[in-house]
XYZ file of N, CA and C in Angstrom:
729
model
N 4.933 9.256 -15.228
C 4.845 8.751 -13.857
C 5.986 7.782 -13.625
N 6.533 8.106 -12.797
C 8.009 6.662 -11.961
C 7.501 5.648 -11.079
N 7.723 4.800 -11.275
C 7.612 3.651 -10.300
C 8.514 3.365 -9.372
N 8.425 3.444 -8.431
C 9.329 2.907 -6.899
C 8.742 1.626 -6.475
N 9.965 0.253 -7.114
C 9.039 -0.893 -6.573
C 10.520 -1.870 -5.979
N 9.883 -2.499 -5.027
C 11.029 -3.218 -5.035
C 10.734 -4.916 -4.630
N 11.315 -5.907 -4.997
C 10.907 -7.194 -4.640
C 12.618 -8.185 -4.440
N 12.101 -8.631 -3.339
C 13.438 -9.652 -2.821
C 13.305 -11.003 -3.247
N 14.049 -11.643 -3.522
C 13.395 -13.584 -3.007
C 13.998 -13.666 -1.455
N 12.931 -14.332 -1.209
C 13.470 -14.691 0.372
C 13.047 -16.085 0.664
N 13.951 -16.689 1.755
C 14.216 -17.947 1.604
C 12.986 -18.542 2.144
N 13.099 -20.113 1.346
C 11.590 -20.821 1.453
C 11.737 -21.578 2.748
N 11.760 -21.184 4.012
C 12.042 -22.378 5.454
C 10.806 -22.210 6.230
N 10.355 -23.401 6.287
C 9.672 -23.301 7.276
C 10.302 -23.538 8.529
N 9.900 -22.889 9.591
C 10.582 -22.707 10.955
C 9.185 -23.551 11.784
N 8.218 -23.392 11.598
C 6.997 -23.805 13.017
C 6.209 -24.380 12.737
N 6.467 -25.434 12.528
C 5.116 -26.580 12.024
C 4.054 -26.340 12.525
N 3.066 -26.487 11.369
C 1.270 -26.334 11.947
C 0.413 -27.582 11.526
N -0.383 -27.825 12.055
C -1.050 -28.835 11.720
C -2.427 -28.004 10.599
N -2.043 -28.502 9.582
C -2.819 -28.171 8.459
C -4.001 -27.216 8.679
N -5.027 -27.835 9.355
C -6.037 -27.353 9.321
C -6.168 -25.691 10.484
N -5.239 -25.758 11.621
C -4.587 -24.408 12.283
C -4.127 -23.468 11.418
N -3.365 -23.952 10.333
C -2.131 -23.504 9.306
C -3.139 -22.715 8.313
N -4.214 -23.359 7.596
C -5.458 -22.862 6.871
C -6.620 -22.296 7.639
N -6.826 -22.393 9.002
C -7.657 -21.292 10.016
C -6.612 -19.926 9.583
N -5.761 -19.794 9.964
C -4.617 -18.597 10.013
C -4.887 -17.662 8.609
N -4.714 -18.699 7.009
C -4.683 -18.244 6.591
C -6.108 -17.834 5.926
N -7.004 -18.166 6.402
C -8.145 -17.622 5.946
C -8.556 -16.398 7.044
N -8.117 -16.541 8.115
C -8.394 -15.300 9.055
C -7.234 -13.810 8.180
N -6.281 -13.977 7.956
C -5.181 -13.414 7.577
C -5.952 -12.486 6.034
N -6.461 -13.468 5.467
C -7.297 -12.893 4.354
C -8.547 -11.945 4.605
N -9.304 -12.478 5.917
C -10.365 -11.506 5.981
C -9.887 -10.163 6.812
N -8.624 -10.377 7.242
C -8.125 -8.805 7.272
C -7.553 -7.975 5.935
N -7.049 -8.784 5.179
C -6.438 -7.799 3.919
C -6.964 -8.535 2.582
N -7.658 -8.843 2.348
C -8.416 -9.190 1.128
C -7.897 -9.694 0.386
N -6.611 -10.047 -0.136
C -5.756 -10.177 -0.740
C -4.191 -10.418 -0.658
N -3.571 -11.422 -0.436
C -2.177 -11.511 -0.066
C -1.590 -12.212 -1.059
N -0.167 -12.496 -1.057
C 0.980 -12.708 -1.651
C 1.632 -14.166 -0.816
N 2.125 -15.238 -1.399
C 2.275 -16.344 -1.095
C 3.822 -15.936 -0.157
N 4.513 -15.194 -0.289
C 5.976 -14.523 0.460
C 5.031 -13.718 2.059
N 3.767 -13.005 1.823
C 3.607 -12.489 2.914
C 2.714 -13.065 3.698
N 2.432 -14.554 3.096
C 1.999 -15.465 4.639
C 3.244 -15.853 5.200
N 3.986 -16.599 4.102
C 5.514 -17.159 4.861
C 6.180 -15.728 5.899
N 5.816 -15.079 5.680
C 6.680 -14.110 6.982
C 6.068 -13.965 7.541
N 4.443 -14.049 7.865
C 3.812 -13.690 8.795
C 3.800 -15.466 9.364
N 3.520 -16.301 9.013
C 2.934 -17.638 9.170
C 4.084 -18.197 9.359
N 5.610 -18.345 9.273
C 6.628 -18.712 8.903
C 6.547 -19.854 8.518
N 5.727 -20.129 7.357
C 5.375 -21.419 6.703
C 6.319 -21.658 5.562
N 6.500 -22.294 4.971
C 7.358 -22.823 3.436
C 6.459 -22.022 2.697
N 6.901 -21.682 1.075
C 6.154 -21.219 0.436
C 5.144 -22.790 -0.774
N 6.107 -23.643 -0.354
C 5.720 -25.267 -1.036
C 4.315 -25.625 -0.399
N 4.258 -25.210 1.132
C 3.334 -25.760 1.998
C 1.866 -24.815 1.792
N 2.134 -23.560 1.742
C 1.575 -22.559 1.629
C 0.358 -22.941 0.350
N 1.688 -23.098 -0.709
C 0.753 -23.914 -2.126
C -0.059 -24.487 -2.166
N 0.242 -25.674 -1.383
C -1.176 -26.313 -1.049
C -2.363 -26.159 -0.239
N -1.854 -25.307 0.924
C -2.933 -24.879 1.528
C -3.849 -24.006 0.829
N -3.335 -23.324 0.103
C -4.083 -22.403 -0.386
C -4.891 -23.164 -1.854
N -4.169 -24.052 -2.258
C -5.442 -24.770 -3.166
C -6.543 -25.467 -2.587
N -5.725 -26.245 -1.106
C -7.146 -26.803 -0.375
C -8.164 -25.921 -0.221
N -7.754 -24.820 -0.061
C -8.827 -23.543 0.587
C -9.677 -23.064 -0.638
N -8.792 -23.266 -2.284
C -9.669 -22.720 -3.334
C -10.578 -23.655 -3.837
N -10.519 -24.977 -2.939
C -11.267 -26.290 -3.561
C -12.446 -26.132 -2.668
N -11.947 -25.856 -1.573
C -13.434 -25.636 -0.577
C -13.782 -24.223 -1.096
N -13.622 -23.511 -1.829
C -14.402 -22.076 -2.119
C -14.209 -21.159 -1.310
N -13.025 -21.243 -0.577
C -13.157 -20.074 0.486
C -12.329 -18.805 -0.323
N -11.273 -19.688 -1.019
C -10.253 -18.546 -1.760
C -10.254 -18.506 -2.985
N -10.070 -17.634 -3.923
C -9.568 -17.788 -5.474
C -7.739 -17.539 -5.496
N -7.346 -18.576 -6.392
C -5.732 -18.302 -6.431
C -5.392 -17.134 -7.351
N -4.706 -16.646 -7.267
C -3.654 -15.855 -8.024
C -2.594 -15.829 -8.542
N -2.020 -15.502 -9.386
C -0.684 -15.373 -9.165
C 0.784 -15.128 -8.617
N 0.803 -16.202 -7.539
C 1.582 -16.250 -6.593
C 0.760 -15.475 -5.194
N -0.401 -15.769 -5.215
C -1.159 -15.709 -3.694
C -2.658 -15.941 -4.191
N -3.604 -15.304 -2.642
C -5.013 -15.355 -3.348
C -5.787 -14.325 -2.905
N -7.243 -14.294 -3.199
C -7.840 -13.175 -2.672
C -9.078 -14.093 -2.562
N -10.292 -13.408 -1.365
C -11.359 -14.233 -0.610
C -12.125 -14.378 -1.988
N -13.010 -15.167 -1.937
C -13.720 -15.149 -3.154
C -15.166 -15.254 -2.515
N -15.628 -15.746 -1.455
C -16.872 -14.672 -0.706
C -17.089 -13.507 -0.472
N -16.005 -12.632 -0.716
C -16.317 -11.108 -0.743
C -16.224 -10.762 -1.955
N -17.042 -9.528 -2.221
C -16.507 -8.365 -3.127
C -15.104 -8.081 -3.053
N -14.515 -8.482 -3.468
C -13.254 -8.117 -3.467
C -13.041 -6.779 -4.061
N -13.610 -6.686 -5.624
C -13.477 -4.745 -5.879
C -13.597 -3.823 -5.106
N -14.474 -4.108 -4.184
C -14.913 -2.765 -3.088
C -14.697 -3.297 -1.517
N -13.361 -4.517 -1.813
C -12.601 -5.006 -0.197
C -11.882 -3.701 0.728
N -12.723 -3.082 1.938
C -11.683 -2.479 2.686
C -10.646 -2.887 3.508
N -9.403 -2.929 3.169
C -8.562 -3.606 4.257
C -8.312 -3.274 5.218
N -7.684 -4.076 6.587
C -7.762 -3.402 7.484
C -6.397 -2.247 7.642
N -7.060 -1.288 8.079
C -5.884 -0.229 7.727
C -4.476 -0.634 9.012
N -5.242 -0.595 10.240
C -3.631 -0.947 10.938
C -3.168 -1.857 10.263
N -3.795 -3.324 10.271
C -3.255 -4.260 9.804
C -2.303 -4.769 8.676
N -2.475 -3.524 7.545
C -1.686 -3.145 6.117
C -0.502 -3.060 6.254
N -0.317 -2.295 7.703
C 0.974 -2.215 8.046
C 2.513 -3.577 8.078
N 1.607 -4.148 9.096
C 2.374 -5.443 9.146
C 2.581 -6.507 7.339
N 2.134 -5.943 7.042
C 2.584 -6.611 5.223
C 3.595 -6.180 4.341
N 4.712 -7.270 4.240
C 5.871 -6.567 3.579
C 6.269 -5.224 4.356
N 6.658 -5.687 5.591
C 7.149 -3.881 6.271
C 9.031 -3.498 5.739
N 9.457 -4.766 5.813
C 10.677 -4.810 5.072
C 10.695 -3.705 3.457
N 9.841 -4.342 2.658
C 10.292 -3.994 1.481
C 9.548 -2.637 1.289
N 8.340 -2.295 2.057
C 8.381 -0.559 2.329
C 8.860 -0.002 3.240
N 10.050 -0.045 4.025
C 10.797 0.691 4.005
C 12.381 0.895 3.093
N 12.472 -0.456 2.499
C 13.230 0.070 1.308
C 12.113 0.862 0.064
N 11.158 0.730 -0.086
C 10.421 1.997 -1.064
C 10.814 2.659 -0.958
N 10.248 3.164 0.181
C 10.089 4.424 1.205
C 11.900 5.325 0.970
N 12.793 4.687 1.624
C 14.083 4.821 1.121
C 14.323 5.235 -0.082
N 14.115 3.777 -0.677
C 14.420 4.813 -1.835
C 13.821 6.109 -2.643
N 12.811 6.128 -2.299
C 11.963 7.496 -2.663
C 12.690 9.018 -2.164
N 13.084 8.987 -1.181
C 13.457 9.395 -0.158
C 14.356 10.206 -0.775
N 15.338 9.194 -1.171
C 16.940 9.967 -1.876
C 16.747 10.249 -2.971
N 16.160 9.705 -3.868
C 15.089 10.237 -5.217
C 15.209 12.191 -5.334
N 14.870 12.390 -3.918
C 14.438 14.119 -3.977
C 15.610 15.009 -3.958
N 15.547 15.648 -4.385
C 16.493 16.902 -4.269
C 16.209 18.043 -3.424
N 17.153 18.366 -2.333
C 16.812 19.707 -0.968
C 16.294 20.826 -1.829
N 15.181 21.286 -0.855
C 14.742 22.156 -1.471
C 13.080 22.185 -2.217
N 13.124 20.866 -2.644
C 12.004 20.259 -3.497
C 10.523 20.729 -2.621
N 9.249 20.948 -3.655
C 8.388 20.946 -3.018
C 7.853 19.193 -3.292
N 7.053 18.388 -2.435
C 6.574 17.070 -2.645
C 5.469 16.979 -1.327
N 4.537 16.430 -2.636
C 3.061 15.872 -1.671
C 3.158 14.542 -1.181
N 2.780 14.713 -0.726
C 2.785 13.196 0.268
C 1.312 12.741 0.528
N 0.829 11.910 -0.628
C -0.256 11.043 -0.203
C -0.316 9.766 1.183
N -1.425 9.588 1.416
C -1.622 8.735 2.631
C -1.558 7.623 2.431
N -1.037 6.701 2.832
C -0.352 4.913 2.908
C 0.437 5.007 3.736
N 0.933 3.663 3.627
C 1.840 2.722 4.507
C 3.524 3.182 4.348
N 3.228 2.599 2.942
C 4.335 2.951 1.989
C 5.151 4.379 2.232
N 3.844 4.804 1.698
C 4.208 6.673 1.880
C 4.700 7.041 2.630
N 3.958 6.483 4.032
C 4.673 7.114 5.562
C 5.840 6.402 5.693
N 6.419 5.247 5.278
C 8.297 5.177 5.166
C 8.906 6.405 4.275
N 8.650 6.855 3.562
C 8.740 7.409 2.596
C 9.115 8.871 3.652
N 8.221 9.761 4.159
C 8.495 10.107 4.758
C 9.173 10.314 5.984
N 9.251 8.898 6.487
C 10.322 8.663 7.982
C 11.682 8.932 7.320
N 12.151 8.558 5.940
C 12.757 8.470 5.600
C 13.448 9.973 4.887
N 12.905 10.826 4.646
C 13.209 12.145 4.338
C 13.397 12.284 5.844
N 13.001 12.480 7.046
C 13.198 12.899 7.983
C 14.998 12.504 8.179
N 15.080 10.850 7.954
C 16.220 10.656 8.488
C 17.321 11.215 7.251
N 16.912 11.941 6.458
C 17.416 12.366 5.060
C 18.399 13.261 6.003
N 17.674 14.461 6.370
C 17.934 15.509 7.229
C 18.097 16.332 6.009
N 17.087 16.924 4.835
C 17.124 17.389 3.869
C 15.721 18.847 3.927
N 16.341 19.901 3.659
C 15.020 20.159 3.479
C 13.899 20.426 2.796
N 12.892 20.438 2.745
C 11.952 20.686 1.755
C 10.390 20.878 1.953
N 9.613 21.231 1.081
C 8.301 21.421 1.589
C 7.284 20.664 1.350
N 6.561 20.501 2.258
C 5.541 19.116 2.648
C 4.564 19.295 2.263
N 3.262 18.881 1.401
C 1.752 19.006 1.874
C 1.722 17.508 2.007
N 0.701 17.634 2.517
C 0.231 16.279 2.495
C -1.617 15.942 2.950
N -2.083 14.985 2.905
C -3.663 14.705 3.502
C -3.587 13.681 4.924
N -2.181 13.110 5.619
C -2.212 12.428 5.779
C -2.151 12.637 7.774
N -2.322 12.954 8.525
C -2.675 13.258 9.543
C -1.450 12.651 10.142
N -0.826 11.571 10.118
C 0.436 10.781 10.627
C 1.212 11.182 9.990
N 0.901 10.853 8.672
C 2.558 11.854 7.815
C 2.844 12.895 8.242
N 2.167 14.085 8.322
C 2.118 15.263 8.874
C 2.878 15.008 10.182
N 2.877 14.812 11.275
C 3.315 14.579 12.480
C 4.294 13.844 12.026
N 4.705 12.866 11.255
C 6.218 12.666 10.934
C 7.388 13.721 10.357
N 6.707 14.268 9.602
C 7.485 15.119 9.072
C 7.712 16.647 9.777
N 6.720 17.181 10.343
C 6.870 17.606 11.476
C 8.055 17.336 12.708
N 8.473 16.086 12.738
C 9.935 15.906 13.543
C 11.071 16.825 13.145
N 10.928 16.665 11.906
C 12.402 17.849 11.177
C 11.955 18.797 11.293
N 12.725 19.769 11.672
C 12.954 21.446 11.407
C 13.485 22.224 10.010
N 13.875 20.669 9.394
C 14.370 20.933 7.868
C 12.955 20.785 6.912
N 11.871 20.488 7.084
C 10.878 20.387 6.253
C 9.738 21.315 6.659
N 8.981 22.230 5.996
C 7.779 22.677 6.042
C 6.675 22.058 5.943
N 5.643 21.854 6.759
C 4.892 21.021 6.667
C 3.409 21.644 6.484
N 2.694 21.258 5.329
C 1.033 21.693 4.915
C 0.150 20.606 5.253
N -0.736 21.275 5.522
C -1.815 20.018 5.543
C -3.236 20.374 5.134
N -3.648 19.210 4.330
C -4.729 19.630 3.353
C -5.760 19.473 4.650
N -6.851 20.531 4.364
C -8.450 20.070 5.095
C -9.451 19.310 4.397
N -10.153 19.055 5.059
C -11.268 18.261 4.437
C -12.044 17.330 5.277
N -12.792 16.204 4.967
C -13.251 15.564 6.065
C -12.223 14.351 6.217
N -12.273 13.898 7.766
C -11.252 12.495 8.005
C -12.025 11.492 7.789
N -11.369 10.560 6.966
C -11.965 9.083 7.129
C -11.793 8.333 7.999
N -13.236 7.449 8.337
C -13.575 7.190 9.755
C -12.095 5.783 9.406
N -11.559 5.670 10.845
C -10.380 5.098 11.266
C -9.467 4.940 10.372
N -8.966 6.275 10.066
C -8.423 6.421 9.332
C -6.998 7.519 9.521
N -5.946 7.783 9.131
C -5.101 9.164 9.002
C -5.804 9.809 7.532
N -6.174 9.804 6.706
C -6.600 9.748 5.539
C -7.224 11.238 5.511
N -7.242 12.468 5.164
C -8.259 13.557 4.695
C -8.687 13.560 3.157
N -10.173 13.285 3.039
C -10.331 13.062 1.716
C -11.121 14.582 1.503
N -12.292 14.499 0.572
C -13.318 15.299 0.160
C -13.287 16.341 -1.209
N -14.087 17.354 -1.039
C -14.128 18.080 -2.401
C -13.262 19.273 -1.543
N -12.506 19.305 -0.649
C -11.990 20.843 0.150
C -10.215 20.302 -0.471
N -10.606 19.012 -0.055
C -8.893 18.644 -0.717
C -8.535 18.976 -1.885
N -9.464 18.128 -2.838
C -9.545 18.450 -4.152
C -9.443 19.759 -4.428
N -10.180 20.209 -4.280
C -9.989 22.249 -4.517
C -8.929 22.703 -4.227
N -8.348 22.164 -2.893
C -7.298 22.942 -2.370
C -5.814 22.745 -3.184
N -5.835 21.227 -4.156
C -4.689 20.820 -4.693
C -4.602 21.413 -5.791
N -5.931 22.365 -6.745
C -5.880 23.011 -7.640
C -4.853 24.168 -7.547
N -4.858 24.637 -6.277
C -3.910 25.820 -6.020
C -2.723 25.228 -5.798
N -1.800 24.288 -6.343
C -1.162 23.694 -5.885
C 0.052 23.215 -6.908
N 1.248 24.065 -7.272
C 2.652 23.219 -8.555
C 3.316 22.548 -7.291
N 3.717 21.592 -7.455
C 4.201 20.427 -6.453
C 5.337 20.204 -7.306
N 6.462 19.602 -7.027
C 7.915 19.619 -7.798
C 7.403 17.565 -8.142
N 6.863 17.385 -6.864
C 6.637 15.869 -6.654
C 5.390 15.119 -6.012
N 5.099 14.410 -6.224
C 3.962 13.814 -5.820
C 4.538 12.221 -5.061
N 4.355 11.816 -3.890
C 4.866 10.779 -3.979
C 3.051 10.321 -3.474
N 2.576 8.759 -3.730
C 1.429 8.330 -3.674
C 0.825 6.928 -3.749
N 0.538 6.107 -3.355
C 0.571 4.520 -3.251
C -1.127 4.344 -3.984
N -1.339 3.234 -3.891
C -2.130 2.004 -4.794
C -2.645 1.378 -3.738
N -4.125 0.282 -3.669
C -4.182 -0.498 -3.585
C -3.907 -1.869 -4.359
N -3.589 -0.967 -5.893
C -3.571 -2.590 -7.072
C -3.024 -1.798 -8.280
N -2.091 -3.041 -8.749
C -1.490 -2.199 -9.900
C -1.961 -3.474 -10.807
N -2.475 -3.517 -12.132
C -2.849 -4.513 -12.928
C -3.217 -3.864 -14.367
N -2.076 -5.138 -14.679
C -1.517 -4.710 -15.864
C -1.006 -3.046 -16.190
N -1.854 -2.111 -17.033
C -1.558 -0.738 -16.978
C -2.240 0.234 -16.028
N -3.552 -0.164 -15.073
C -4.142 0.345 -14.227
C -3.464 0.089 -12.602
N -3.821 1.559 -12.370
C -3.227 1.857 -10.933
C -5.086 1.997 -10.726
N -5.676 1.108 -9.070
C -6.483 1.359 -9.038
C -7.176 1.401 -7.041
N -8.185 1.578 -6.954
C -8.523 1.641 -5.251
C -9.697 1.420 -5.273
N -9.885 0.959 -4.140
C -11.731 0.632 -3.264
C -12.367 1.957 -3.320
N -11.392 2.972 -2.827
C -12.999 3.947 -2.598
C -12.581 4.694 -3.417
N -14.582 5.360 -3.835
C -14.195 5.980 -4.939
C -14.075 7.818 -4.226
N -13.622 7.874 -2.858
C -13.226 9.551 -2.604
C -11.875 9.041 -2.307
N -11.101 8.145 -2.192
C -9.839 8.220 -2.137
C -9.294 8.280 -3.597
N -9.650 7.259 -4.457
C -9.215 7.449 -5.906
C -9.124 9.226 -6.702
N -10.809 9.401 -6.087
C -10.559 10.691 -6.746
C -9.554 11.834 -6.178
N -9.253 11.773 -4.915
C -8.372 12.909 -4.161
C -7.047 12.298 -4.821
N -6.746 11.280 -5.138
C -5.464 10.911 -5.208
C -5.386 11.615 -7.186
N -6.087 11.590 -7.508
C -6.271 12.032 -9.523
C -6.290 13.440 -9.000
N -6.514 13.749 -7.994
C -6.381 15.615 -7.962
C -4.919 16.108 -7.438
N -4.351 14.594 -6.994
C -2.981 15.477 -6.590
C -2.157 14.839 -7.993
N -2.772 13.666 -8.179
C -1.470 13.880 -9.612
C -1.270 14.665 -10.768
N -2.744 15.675 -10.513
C -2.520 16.964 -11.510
C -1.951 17.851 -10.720
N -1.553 18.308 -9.289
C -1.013 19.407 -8.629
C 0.481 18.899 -8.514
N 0.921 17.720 -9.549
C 2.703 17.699 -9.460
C 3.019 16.724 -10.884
N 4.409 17.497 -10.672
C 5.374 17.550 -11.930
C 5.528 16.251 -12.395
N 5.987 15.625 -11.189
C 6.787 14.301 -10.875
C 5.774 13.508 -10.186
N 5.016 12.328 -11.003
C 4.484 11.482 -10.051
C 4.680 9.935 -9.648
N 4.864 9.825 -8.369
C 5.706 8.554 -8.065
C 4.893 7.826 -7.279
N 4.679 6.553 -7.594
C 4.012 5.442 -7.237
C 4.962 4.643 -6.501
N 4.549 4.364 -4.963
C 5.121 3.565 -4.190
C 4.927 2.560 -4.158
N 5.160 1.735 -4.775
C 4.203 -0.257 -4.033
C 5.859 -0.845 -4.077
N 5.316 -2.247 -3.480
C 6.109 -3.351 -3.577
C 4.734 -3.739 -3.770
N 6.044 -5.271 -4.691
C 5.890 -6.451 -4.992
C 3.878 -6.931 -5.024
N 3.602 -6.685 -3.949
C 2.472 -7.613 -3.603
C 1.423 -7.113 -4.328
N 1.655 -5.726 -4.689
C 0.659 -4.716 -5.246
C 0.249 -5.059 -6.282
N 1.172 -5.984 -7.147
C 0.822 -6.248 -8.254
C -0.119 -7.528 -7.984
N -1.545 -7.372 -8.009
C -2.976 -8.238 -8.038
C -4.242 -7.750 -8.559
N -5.073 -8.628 -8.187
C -5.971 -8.163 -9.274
C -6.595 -6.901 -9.231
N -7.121 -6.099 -10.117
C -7.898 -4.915 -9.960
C -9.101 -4.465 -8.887
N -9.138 -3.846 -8.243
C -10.447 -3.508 -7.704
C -11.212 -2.097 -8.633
N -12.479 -1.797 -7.305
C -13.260 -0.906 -8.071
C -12.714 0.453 -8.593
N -11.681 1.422 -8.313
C -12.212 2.548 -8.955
C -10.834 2.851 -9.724
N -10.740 3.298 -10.671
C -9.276 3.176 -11.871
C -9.075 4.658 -10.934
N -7.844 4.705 -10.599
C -7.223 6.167 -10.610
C -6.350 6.540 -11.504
N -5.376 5.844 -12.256
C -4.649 6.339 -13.470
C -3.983 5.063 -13.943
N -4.126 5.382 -15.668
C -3.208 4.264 -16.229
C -1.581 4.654 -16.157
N -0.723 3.831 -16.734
C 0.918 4.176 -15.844
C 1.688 4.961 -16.598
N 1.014 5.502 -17.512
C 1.769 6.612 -18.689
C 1.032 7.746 -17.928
């Protein structure tokens, strides 16, 4: 399996002063949309210092609202193993450094290639990005938006798995997917994470984990998209260790 990861330093300024306790409303609202963040992706959303950030976020682990991490935190009133994030909202996190993934994944392929395209954030740069390739090659995918991206080119063939949709979701999961990826030599797999820790690649649900273990047996080449942030703690369901 290849890893496609990429991480910047970016500069520590705060631009918009908050008065503390606004500054820690934000970031505890910010958390109960994505369960889990990275001390770099409040400062771009919050345009806070990452110095200031520090402390807020210990004030917040002293009152019990958060547990720290390594270099961010995650809620510690929720289940965090079985945290759904919010799916639009995923978007706006690190959009910079997935679309350099995405990029680079992109040029990774060789014309011609067959490659699946699992459903994420990530992924779908990944695919905008073959589009702007202007390369061609053949598509499956589960992903209802990917599909319609890749669909823009006339240089790519585009498949799309059936199955049932997950509610607010682009996502096609089920046992029709699964089956259908059995019939399936893929040159490439490209495919994202909610959590990479230590040697486990892992996810909240356990029909996304499993559709995603059925396409990394229907290809040659399997490539894991994350940035940076991905790397946190484990949730519930292991989909593959990184060998």
């Amino acid at each position: 399996m290849e890893l496609v990861a990429h991480s910047d330093n970016l500069p520590d300024v705060e631009s918009v002063p908050l008065l503390p306790a606004l500054r820690r409303q934000r970031i505890a609202e910010f958390l109960h949309h994505h369960g889990a963040v990275t001390l770099q992706q409040l400062a771009d959303s919050l345009h806070v210092s990452l110095s200031t950030l520090r402390r807020d976020l210990d004030a917040l682990a002293e009152e019990g609202v958060v547990e720290r991490t390594h270099g961010g935190a995650i809620l510690r009133h929720l289940q965090y193993s079985t945290f759904e994030p919010n799916i639009a909202a995923a978007r706006d996190l690190s959009p910079r450094e997935k679309r350099l993934v995405g990029a680079a994944a992109a040029d990774s392929l060789v014309p011609g290639q067959s490659v699946i395209f699992d459903s994420g954030s990530t992924v779908l740069e990944a695919a905008r990005a073959v589009v702007a390739r202007k390369i061609p090659i053949v598509a499956v995918t589960n992903d209802i938006e990917i599909a319609q991206v890749l669909n823009g080119s006339p240089l790519v063939q585009v498949h799309i798995f059936g199955g049932q949709l997950r509610p607010g979701s682009n996502t096609v999961v089920g046992e029709q997917v699964q089956n259908a990826a059995k019939l399936i030599c893929a040159d490439v797999l490209f495919f994202g994470a909610h959590a990479v820790t230590d040697n486990i690649v892992s996810e909240t649900s356990p029909e996304v984990a499993a559709v995603k273990r059925a396409l990394m047996r229907s290809a040659t080449s399997r490539r894991l998209l994350v940035d940076a942030s991905k790397f946190r703690p484990r949730v519930f369901m292991t989909v593959c260790d990184m060998t």
